[in-house]
Backbone as JSON Lines, residues from 0, in Angstrom:
{"i":0,"aa":"X","n":[-11.51,3.92,-6.15],"ca":[-10.41,2.39,-6.86],"c":[-9.91,3.35,-8.45]}
{"i":1,"aa":"X","n":[-9.77,3.71,-9.1],"ca":[-8.95,4.21,-9.23],"c":[-7.66,3.2,-10.73]}
{"i":2,"aa":"X","n":[-7.89,3.08,-12.2],"ca":[-7.28,2.83,-13.1],"c":[-6.57,3.69,-14.01]}
{"i":3,"aa":"X","n":[-5.8,3.29,-14.56],"ca":[-4.62,4.05,-15.51],"c":[-4.4,2.95,-16.53]}
{"i":4,"aa":"X","n":[-4.1,3.08,-17.85],"ca":[-3.31,3.74,-19.02],"c":[-2.27,3.28,-18.32]}
{"i":5,"aa":"X","n":[-0.6,2.8,-19.71],"ca":[0.05,2.57,-19.27],"c":[0.8,4.15,-19.15]}
{"i":6,"aa":"X","n":[0.74,4.58,-20.79],"ca":[0.52,5.72,-19.67],"c":[-0.05,6.54,-19.52]}
{"i":7,"aa":"X","n":[-0.41,6.45,-17.98],"ca":[-0.9,7.24,-17.01],"c":[-1.57,7.93,-16.71]}
{"i":8,"aa":"X","n":[-3.04,7.48,-18.08],"ca":[-3.66,8.03,-19.24],"c":[-4.95,7.43,-17.4]}
{"i":9,"aa":"X","n":[-6.5,8.53,-16.78],"ca":[-7.16,7.57,-16.4],"c":[-7.71,7.65,-17.23]}
{"i":10,"aa":"X","n":[-8.0,6.24,-16.92],"ca":[-8.86,5.08,-17.63],"c":[-10.68,5.17,-17.36]}
{"i":11,"aa":"X","n":[-10.87,5.14,-15.21],"ca":[-11.94,4.66,-14.73],"c":[-11.31,5.31,-13.3]}
{"i":12,"aa":"X","n":[-12.18,4.98,-12.99],"ca":[-12.92,6.23,-10.71],"c":[-14.26,5.18,-10.45]}
{"i":13,"aa":"X","n":[-14.18,4.1,-9.77],"ca":[-15.23,3.92,-9.14],"c":[-14.47,3.56,-8.17]}
{"i":14,"aa":"X","n":[-16.35,4.42,-7.01],"ca":[-16.85,4.91,-5.69],"c":[-16.62,3.45,-5.13]}
{"i":15,"aa":"X","n":[-15.88,3.29,-3.75],"ca":[-15.03,2.17,-3.5],"c":[-15.77,1.85,-2.83]}
{"i":16,"aa":"X","n":[-16.96,2.46,-2.27],"ca":[-18.6,1.96,-1.16],"c":[-19.6,1.24,-2.45]}
{"i":17,"aa":"X","n":[-19.79,2.15,-2.98],"ca":[-21.52,1.54,-3.65],"c":[-21.08,0.84,-5.06]}
{"i":18,"aa":"X","n":[-19.59,1.4,-5.27],"ca":[-18.96,0.63,-6.26],"c":[-19.37,1.2,-8.14]}
{"i":19,"aa":"X","n":[-20.54,1.88,-7.4],"ca":[-20.76,3.03,-9.19],"c":[-18.93,3.26,-9.88]}
{"i":20,"aa":"X","n":[-19.38,3.08,-11.12],"ca":[-18.17,4.49,-12.15],"c":[-18.85,5.27,-12.0]}
{"i":21,"aa":"X","n":[-17.46,6.51,-11.61],"ca":[-17.78,7.45,-12.08],"c":[-17.54,8.43,-13.23]}
{"i":22,"aa":"X","n":[-17.59,9.27,-13.91],"ca":[-17.41,9.82,-15.0],"c":[-16.24,10.11,-15.42]}
{"i":23,"aa":"X","n":[-15.49,9.88,-16.83],"ca":[-13.66,9.97,-16.88],"c":[-14.27,9.76,-18.09]}
{"i":24,"aa":"X","n":[-14.4,11.19,-19.4],"ca":[-14.29,11.41,-20.61],"c":[-12.11,12.03,-20.6]}
{"i":25,"aa":"X","n":[-11.63,11.25,-21.64],"ca":[-9.97,11.75,-22.11],"c":[-9.62,11.97,-21.59]}
{"i":26,"aa":"X","n":[-9.71,11.2,-20.3],"ca":[-8.61,10.97,-19.34],"c":[-8.33,11.94,-18.16]}
{"i":27,"aa":"X","n":[-9.5,12.75,-18.24],"ca":[-10.64,13.83,-16.91],"c":[-11.95,12.55,-16.53]}
{"i":28,"aa":"X","n":[-11.56,13.05,-14.54],"ca":[-12.78,13.23,-14.31],"c":[-14.07,14.1,-14.47]}
{"i":29,"aa":"X","n":[-14.9,13.38,-14.42],"ca":[-15.94,15.16,-15.02],"c":[-16.51,15.04,-13.64]}
{"i":30,"aa":"X","n":[-16.25,14.35,-12.53],"ca":[-17.41,14.1,-11.53],"c":[-16.3,15.03,-10.24]}
{"i":31,"aa":"X","n":[-16.97,15.17,-9.21],"ca":[-16.79,15.1,-8.57],"c":[-16.44,13.9,-7.54]}
{"i":32,"aa":"X","n":[-14.5,13.88,-6.53],"ca":[-14.94,12.82,-5.45],"c":[-14.24,12.7,-4.94]}
{"i":33,"aa":"X","n":[-14.14,11.84,-3.95],"ca":[-13.11,12.59,-2.88],"c":[-11.78,11.39,-2.07]}
{"i":34,"aa":"X","n":[-11.08,11.17,-2.64],"ca":[-9.34,10.93,-3.25],"c":[-8.71,10.18,-1.29]}
{"i":35,"aa":"X","n":[-9.52,8.8,-1.72],"ca":[-8.27,9.88,1.07],"c":[-7.22,7.98,0.4]}
{"i":36,"aa":"X","n":[-6.53,9.01,0.85],"ca":[-5.03,7.57,1.6],"c":[-4.64,8.08,2.24]}
{"i":37,"aa":"X","n":[-4.34,7.09,2.71],"ca":[-3.12,6.29,4.74],"c":[-2.06,5.71,4.58]}
{"i":38,"aa":"X","n":[-0.99,7.17,4.8],"ca":[-0.37,6.05,4.72],"c":[0.17,5.78,6.42]}
{"i":39,"aa":"X","n":[0.43,4.1,6.76],"ca":[0.32,3.79,8.34],"c":[1.5,3.8,8.63]}
{"i":40,"aa":"X","n":[2.59,4.0,9.67],"ca":[3.73,4.55,10.05],"c":[3.78,3.85,11.87]}
{"i":41,"aa":"X","n":[4.67,4.11,12.71],"ca":[5.12,3.31,13.89],"c":[3.95,3.7,15.27]}
{"i":42,"aa":"X","n":[2.86,2.95,15.31],"ca":[2.19,3.45,16.68],"c":[0.37,2.27,15.83]}
{"i":43,"aa":"X","n":[1.12,1.71,14.76],"ca":[-0.61,1.15,13.63],"c":[0.03,-0.09,13.63]}
{"i":44,"aa":"X","n":[-1.38,-0.89,14.08],"ca":[-1.29,-2.41,13.6],"c":[-1.58,-2.07,11.63]}
{"i":45,"aa":"X","n":[-1.25,-1.42,10.72],"ca":[-0.33,-1.65,9.06],"c":[0.6,-0.6,9.8]}
{"i":46,"aa":"X","n":[1.18,-0.61,9.84],"ca":[2.86,-0.76,10.46],"c":[3.59,-0.48,8.22]}
{"i":47,"aa":"X","n":[4.1,0.5,7.37],"ca":[4.53,0.87,6.2],"c":[2.96,0.21,4.96]}
{"i":48,"aa":"X","n":[1.71,0.29,5.69],"ca":[0.72,0.06,4.32],"c":[0.41,0.83,4.02]}
{"i":49,"aa":"X","n":[0.26,1.39,3.06],"ca":[-0.51,2.53,2.47],"c":[-2.1,1.75,2.12]}
{"i":50,"aa":"X","n":[-2.89,2.18,2.17],"ca":[-4.78,2.1,1.53],"c":[-5.11,3.47,0.85]}
{"i":51,"aa":"X","n":[-5.39,3.53,-0.08],"ca":[-6.17,3.96,-1.44],"c":[-7.36,4.23,-2.33]}
{"i":52,"aa":"X","n":[-8.69,5.17,-1.9],"ca":[-9.71,4.61,-2.03],"c":[-10.25,5.9,-2.55]}
{"i":53,"aa":"X","n":[-11.78,5.99,-3.54],"ca":[-12.66,7.13,-3.79],"c":[-13.65,7.28,-3.37]}
{"i":54,"aa":"X","n":[-14.37,7.43,-3.21],"ca":[-15.62,7.99,-2.78],"c":[-16.67,8.81,-3.88]}
{"i":55,"aa":"X","n":[-17.74,8.71,-4.09],"ca":[-18.97,9.26,-5.24],"c":[-19.2,10.43,-4.13]}
{"i":56,"aa":"X","n":[-19.34,11.55,-4.17],"ca":[-19.67,12.15,-3.92],"c":[-21.19,12.38,-2.87]}
{"i":57,"aa":"X","n":[-21.98,11.14,-2.88],"ca":[-22.83,10.52,-2.71],"c":[-22.33,9.99,-1.1]}
{"i":58,"aa":"X","n":[-21.87,9.28,-1.33],"ca":[-21.3,7.99,-0.67],"c":[-20.8,8.61,0.63]}
{"i":59,"aa":"X","n":[-19.37,10.72,-0.08],"ca":[-18.64,11.09,1.03],"c":[-20.28,11.35,1.59]}
{"i":60,"aa":"X","n":[-20.96,11.99,1.06],"ca":[-21.96,12.73,1.56],"c":[-22.58,12.14,3.1]}
{"i":61,"aa":"X","n":[-22.78,10.74,2.71],"ca":[-23.31,10.41,3.47],"c":[-22.21,9.23,4.53]}
{"i":62,"aa":"X","n":[-21.31,9.02,4.82],"ca":[-20.19,8.7,6.04],"c":[-20.22,10.41,6.93]}
{"i":63,"aa":"X","n":[-19.82,11.73,6.27],"ca":[-19.41,12.39,7.11],"c":[-20.55,13.21,7.64]}
{"i":64,"aa":"X","n":[-22.54,12.76,6.92],"ca":[-23.74,12.83,7.73],"c":[-23.28,11.65,8.92]}
{"i":65,"aa":"X","n":[-22.69,10.76,9.82],"ca":[-22.32,9.91,10.95],"c":[-21.71,9.96,11.15]}
{"i":66,"aa":"X","n":[-21.14,11.58,10.56],"ca":[-19.58,12.11,12.35],"c":[-20.48,12.79,13.66]}
{"i":67,"aa":"X","n":[-20.03,12.37,15.14],"ca":[-20.56,13.4,16.07],"c":[-19.77,14.48,15.75]}
{"i":68,"aa":"X","n":[-18.79,14.48,15.31],"ca":[-18.26,16.21,15.4],"c":[-18.12,16.46,14.03]}
{"i":69,"aa":"X","n":[-19.64,17.46,13.9],"ca":[-19.26,17.72,12.13],"c":[-18.03,17.87,11.09]}
{"i":70,"aa":"X","n":[-17.57,17.97,10.0],"ca":[-16.46,18.02,9.24],"c":[-16.12,19.63,9.9]}
{"i":71,"aa":"X","n":[-15.09,20.65,9.61],"ca":[-15.32,21.94,9.85],"c":[-15.24,22.49,8.16]}
{"i":72,"aa":"X","n":[-16.0,23.0,7.61],"ca":[-16.67,23.44,6.15],"c":[-15.79,25.04,6.17]}
{"i":73,"aa":"X","n":[-15.71,25.2,5.05],"ca":[-15.25,26.75,4.79],"c":[-15.42,27.09,3.62]}
{"i":74,"aa":"X","n":[-15.82,28.11,2.98],"ca":[-15.74,28.54,1.44],"c":[-14.75,28.84,0.41]}
{"i":75,"aa":"X","n":[-13.83,28.13,-0.65],"ca":[-13.36,28.11,-1.87],"c":[-13.82,29.04,-2.2]}
{"i":76,"aa":"X","n":[-12.45,30.28,-2.88],"ca":[-13.38,31.34,-3.24],"c":[-12.68,31.16,-4.64]}
{"i":77,"aa":"X","n":[-11.71,30.78,-5.1],"ca":[-10.53,30.13,-6.42],"c":[-11.5,28.55,-6.07]}
{"i":78,"aa":"X","n":[-11.61,28.46,-7.68],"ca":[-11.9,26.28,-7.53],"c":[-10.86,26.0,-9.33]}
{"i":79,"aa":"X","n":[-10.01,25.96,-8.83],"ca":[-8.9,25.4,-9.67],"c":[-9.94,23.39,-10.65]}
């Protein structure tokens, strides 16, 4: 969950799973997180609904550990 000031400066990021506040300094997230967004379309039970959430790295790892088929992994050579 993200909170922004009126000028759209990032104020806070909270992990939707564990509730931990992630480190935000000067409007910048200073630790890694997973930001999820799903726009439900036709043929779903949630047509037109948009859901967004944030996960800290620890909660993300716990979720993917439960996958029957592991997440595909590759290496990113340039980090922005």
